[in-house]
C-alpha cells in the first residue's frame, strides 16, 4: 500500500500547486504567505494539504461583524487596521487607508473568492481513484501469484 501513499502524495502536490496558481491568477495571494505556508503533509494512512487558517475566508467569505455597535466596530477597525491591513498594504506597496478596509470588512463582510471545485475537479478525483485502483489490482495480482507459487 505504500505505492498508494506515493500516488496520493503526488496527487496532493498537484492540487497544492494548482491552488497556488489559482490564488495567484485571482490576486488572492496578497501577502505572499498563503503560498509560502501551503504544504502537503503525509501521515500514516493518508495525507492532506495544510493552509493558513485565514484561507477559510477565501472559500466561505466573511459575514459582517455580529456586534455592529459603534464601540465594537471601532475596536475591530483599530485592531484589524493596525495588525492586519497596515502590514498587508505595506507588503503590497499600495497606498490605502487600512482602517477604511477594516471598517468595510466589519460592516459589510465579503463574498467567497474560491470554490474547492475550481481546484479539485471531477477529472482530478477520477485520476486519483483510477491510479489507486490500478495499484490495488497490481498488488492483488502479485499476492495471488505469490500464493500460487508456494
CSV table of C-alpha atoms in Angstrom, one decimal:
chain,number,residue,atom,x,y,z
A,1,UNK,CA,0.0,0.0,0.0
A,2,UNK,CA,3.0,2.3,0.2
A,3,UNK,CA,2.6,2.9,-3.5
A,4,UNK,CA,-0.8,4.3,-2.9
A,5,UNK,CA,0.7,6.7,-0.4
A,6,UNK,CA,3.1,7.8,-3.1
A,7,UNK,CA,0.3,8.2,-5.5
A,8,UNK,CA,-1.7,10.2,-3.0
A,9,UNK,CA,1.3,12.4,-2.2
A,10,UNK,CA,1.9,13.1,-5.9
A,11,UNK,CA,-1.8,13.9,-6.4
A,12,UNK,CA,-1.9,16.2,-3.3
A,13,UNK,CA,1.2,18.1,-4.7
A,14,UNK,CA,-0.6,18.6,-8.0
A,15,UNK,CA,-3.6,20.0,-6.1
A,16,UNK,CA,-1.4,22.2,-3.9
A,17,UNK,CA,0.4,23.6,-6.9
A,18,UNK,CA,-2.9,24.2,-8.7
A,19,UNK,CA,-4.2,26.0,-5.6
A,20,UNK,CA,-1.2,28.3,-5.6
A,21,UNK,CA,-1.6,29.1,-9.3
A,22,UNK,CA,-5.3,29.8,-8.9
A,23,UNK,CA,-4.8,32.2,-5.9
A,24,UNK,CA,-2.1,33.9,-7.9
A,25,UNK,CA,-4.2,34.3,-11.0
A,26,UNK,CA,-7.1,35.7,-8.9
A,27,UNK,CA,-4.9,38.1,-7.0
A,28,UNK,CA,-5.6,36.3,-3.7
A,29,UNK,CA,-2.0,35.9,-2.5
A,30,UNK,CA,-1.8,39.4,-1.1
A,31,UNK,CA,0.9,39.0,1.4
A,32,UNK,CA,2.7,36.0,-0.2
A,33,UNK,CA,2.2,34.0,2.9
A,34,UNK,CA,-0.6,31.8,1.6
A,35,UNK,CA,1.7,30.2,-1.0
A,36,UNK,CA,4.6,30.0,1.4
A,37,UNK,CA,2.5,28.3,4.1
A,38,UNK,CA,0.7,25.9,1.9
A,39,UNK,CA,2.2,22.4,2.2
A,40,UNK,CA,1.4,18.7,1.6
A,41,UNK,CA,1.6,16.7,4.8
A,42,UNK,CA,1.6,13.0,4.8
A,43,UNK,CA,0.6,10.9,7.8
A,44,UNK,CA,0.1,7.3,8.5
A,45,UNK,CA,-3.0,6.2,6.5
A,46,UNK,CA,-3.3,9.3,4.3
A,47,UNK,CA,-2.3,12.9,3.9
A,48,UNK,CA,-3.6,16.4,3.2
A,49,UNK,CA,-2.8,19.9,2.3
A,50,UNK,CA,-2.2,22.4,5.2
A,51,UNK,CA,-3.1,26.0,4.5
A,52,UNK,CA,-3.1,29.0,6.8
A,53,UNK,CA,-6.3,29.2,8.9
A,54,UNK,CA,-7.3,32.5,7.3
A,55,UNK,CA,-7.7,30.7,4.0
A,56,UNK,CA,-11.1,29.6,5.3
A,57,UNK,CA,-12.4,33.0,4.4
A,58,UNK,CA,-11.4,32.6,0.8
A,59,UNK,CA,-13.7,29.6,0.5
A,60,UNK,CA,-16.5,30.8,2.7
A,61,UNK,CA,-16.4,34.5,2.7
A,62,UNK,CA,-16.8,36.6,5.8
A,63,UNK,CA,-20.0,38.0,7.2
A,64,UNK,CA,-20.1,41.4,8.8
A,65,UNK,CA,-19.2,41.5,12.5
A,66,UNK,CA,-22.0,40.2,14.6
A,67,UNK,CA,-21.8,43.1,17.0
A,68,UNK,CA,-22.4,46.2,15.0
A,69,UNK,CA,-22.4,48.6,17.9
A,70,UNK,CA,-20.2,51.7,17.2
A,71,UNK,CA,-17.9,50.7,20.1
A,72,UNK,CA,-17.4,47.1,18.8
A,73,UNK,CA,-16.8,48.4,15.2
A,74,UNK,CA,-14.3,51.0,16.4
A,75,UNK,CA,-12.4,48.3,18.4
A,76,UNK,CA,-12.3,45.9,15.4
A,77,UNK,CA,-11.3,48.7,13.0
A,78,UNK,CA,-8.4,49.8,15.3
A,79,UNK,CA,-7.2,46.2,15.8
A,80,UNK,CA,-7.6,44.9,12.2
A,81,UNK,CA,-6.5,48.2,10.6
A,82,UNK,CA,-3.2,48.1,12.6
A,83,UNK,CA,-2.4,44.4,12.8
A,84,UNK,CA,-3.8,43.1,9.6
A,85,UNK,CA,-4.3,45.7,6.9
A,86,UNK,CA,-1.4,48.0,7.6
A,87,UNK,CA,1.2,45.3,7.2
A,88,UNK,CA,-0.7,43.9,4.2
A,89,UNK,CA,-0.7,47.3,2.4
A,90,UNK,CA,3.0,47.8,3.2
A,91,UNK,CA,3.8,44.3,1.8
A,92,UNK,CA,1.8,45.0,-1.3
A,93,UNK,CA,3.2,48.5,-1.7
A,94,UNK,CA,-0.2,50.0,-2.1
A,95,UNK,CA,-1.5,53.3,-0.7
A,96,UNK,CA,-4.8,52.6,1.0
A,97,UNK,CA,-6.4,53.5,4.3
A,98,UNK,CA,-6.1,50.2,6.2
A,99,UNK,CA,-8.7,51.4,8.7
A,100,UNK,CA,-11.2,52.0,5.9
A,101,UNK,CA,-10.6,48.5,4.7
A,102,UNK,CA,-11.1,47.2,8.2
A,103,UNK,CA,-14.3,49.2,8.5
A,104,UNK,CA,-15.7,47.8,5.3
A,105,UNK,CA,-14.9,44.2,6.4
A,106,UNK,CA,-16.5,44.8,9.8
A,107,UNK,CA,-19.7,46.4,8.4
A,108,UNK,CA,-20.2,44.6,5.1
A,109,UNK,CA,-18.1,41.4,5.2
A,110,UNK,CA,-17.1,40.0,1.8
A,111,UNK,CA,-18.1,37.2,-0.6
A,112,UNK,CA,-16.2,34.0,-1.0
A,113,UNK,CA,-13.4,34.2,-3.6
A,114,UNK,CA,-12.8,30.5,-4.3
A,115,UNK,CA,-14.6,27.2,-4.8
A,116,UNK,CA,-13.0,23.9,-3.9
A,117,UNK,CA,-14.4,22.6,-7.2
A,118,UNK,CA,-12.0,25.0,-9.1
A,119,UNK,CA,-9.1,23.2,-7.5
A,120,UNK,CA,-10.2,19.6,-7.0
A,121,UNK,CA,-12.0,18.9,-10.3
A,122,UNK,CA,-14.0,15.8,-11.0
A,123,UNK,CA,-11.3,14.8,-13.5
A,124,UNK,CA,-8.6,15.1,-10.9
A,125,UNK,CA,-10.7,12.9,-8.5
A,126,UNK,CA,-11.2,10.3,-11.2
A,127,UNK,CA,-7.5,10.3,-12.0
A,128,UNK,CA,-6.6,9.7,-8.3
A,129,UNK,CA,-9.1,6.9,-7.9
A,130,UNK,CA,-8.0,5.2,-11.2
A,131,UNK,CA,-4.3,5.4,-10.2
A,132,UNK,CA,-5.0,3.9,-6.7
A,133,UNK,CA,-7.4,1.3,-8.2
A,134,UNK,CA,-4.8,0.2,-10.7
A,135,UNK,CA,-2.2,0.0,-7.9
A,136,UNK,CA,-4.6,-2.2,-5.8
A,137,UNK,CA,-5.1,-4.5,-8.8
A,138,UNK,CA,-1.4,-4.8,-9.4
A,139,UNK,CA,-0.8,-5.6,-5.7
A,140,UNK,CA,-3.6,-8.2,-5.7
A,141,UNK,CA,-2.2,-9.9,-8.8
A,142,UNK,CA,1.3,-10.0,-7.2
A,143,UNK,CA,-0.2,-11.5,-4.0
A,144,UNK,CA,-2.1,-14.2,-5.9
A,145,UNK,CA,1.0,-15.1,-7.9
A,146,UNK,CA,3.0,-15.4,-4.7
A,147,UNK,CA,0.3,-17.7,-3.1
A,148,UNK,CA,0.2,-19.9,-6.3
A,149,UNK,CA,3.9,-20.2,-6.4
A,150,UNK,CA,4.1,-21.6,-2.8
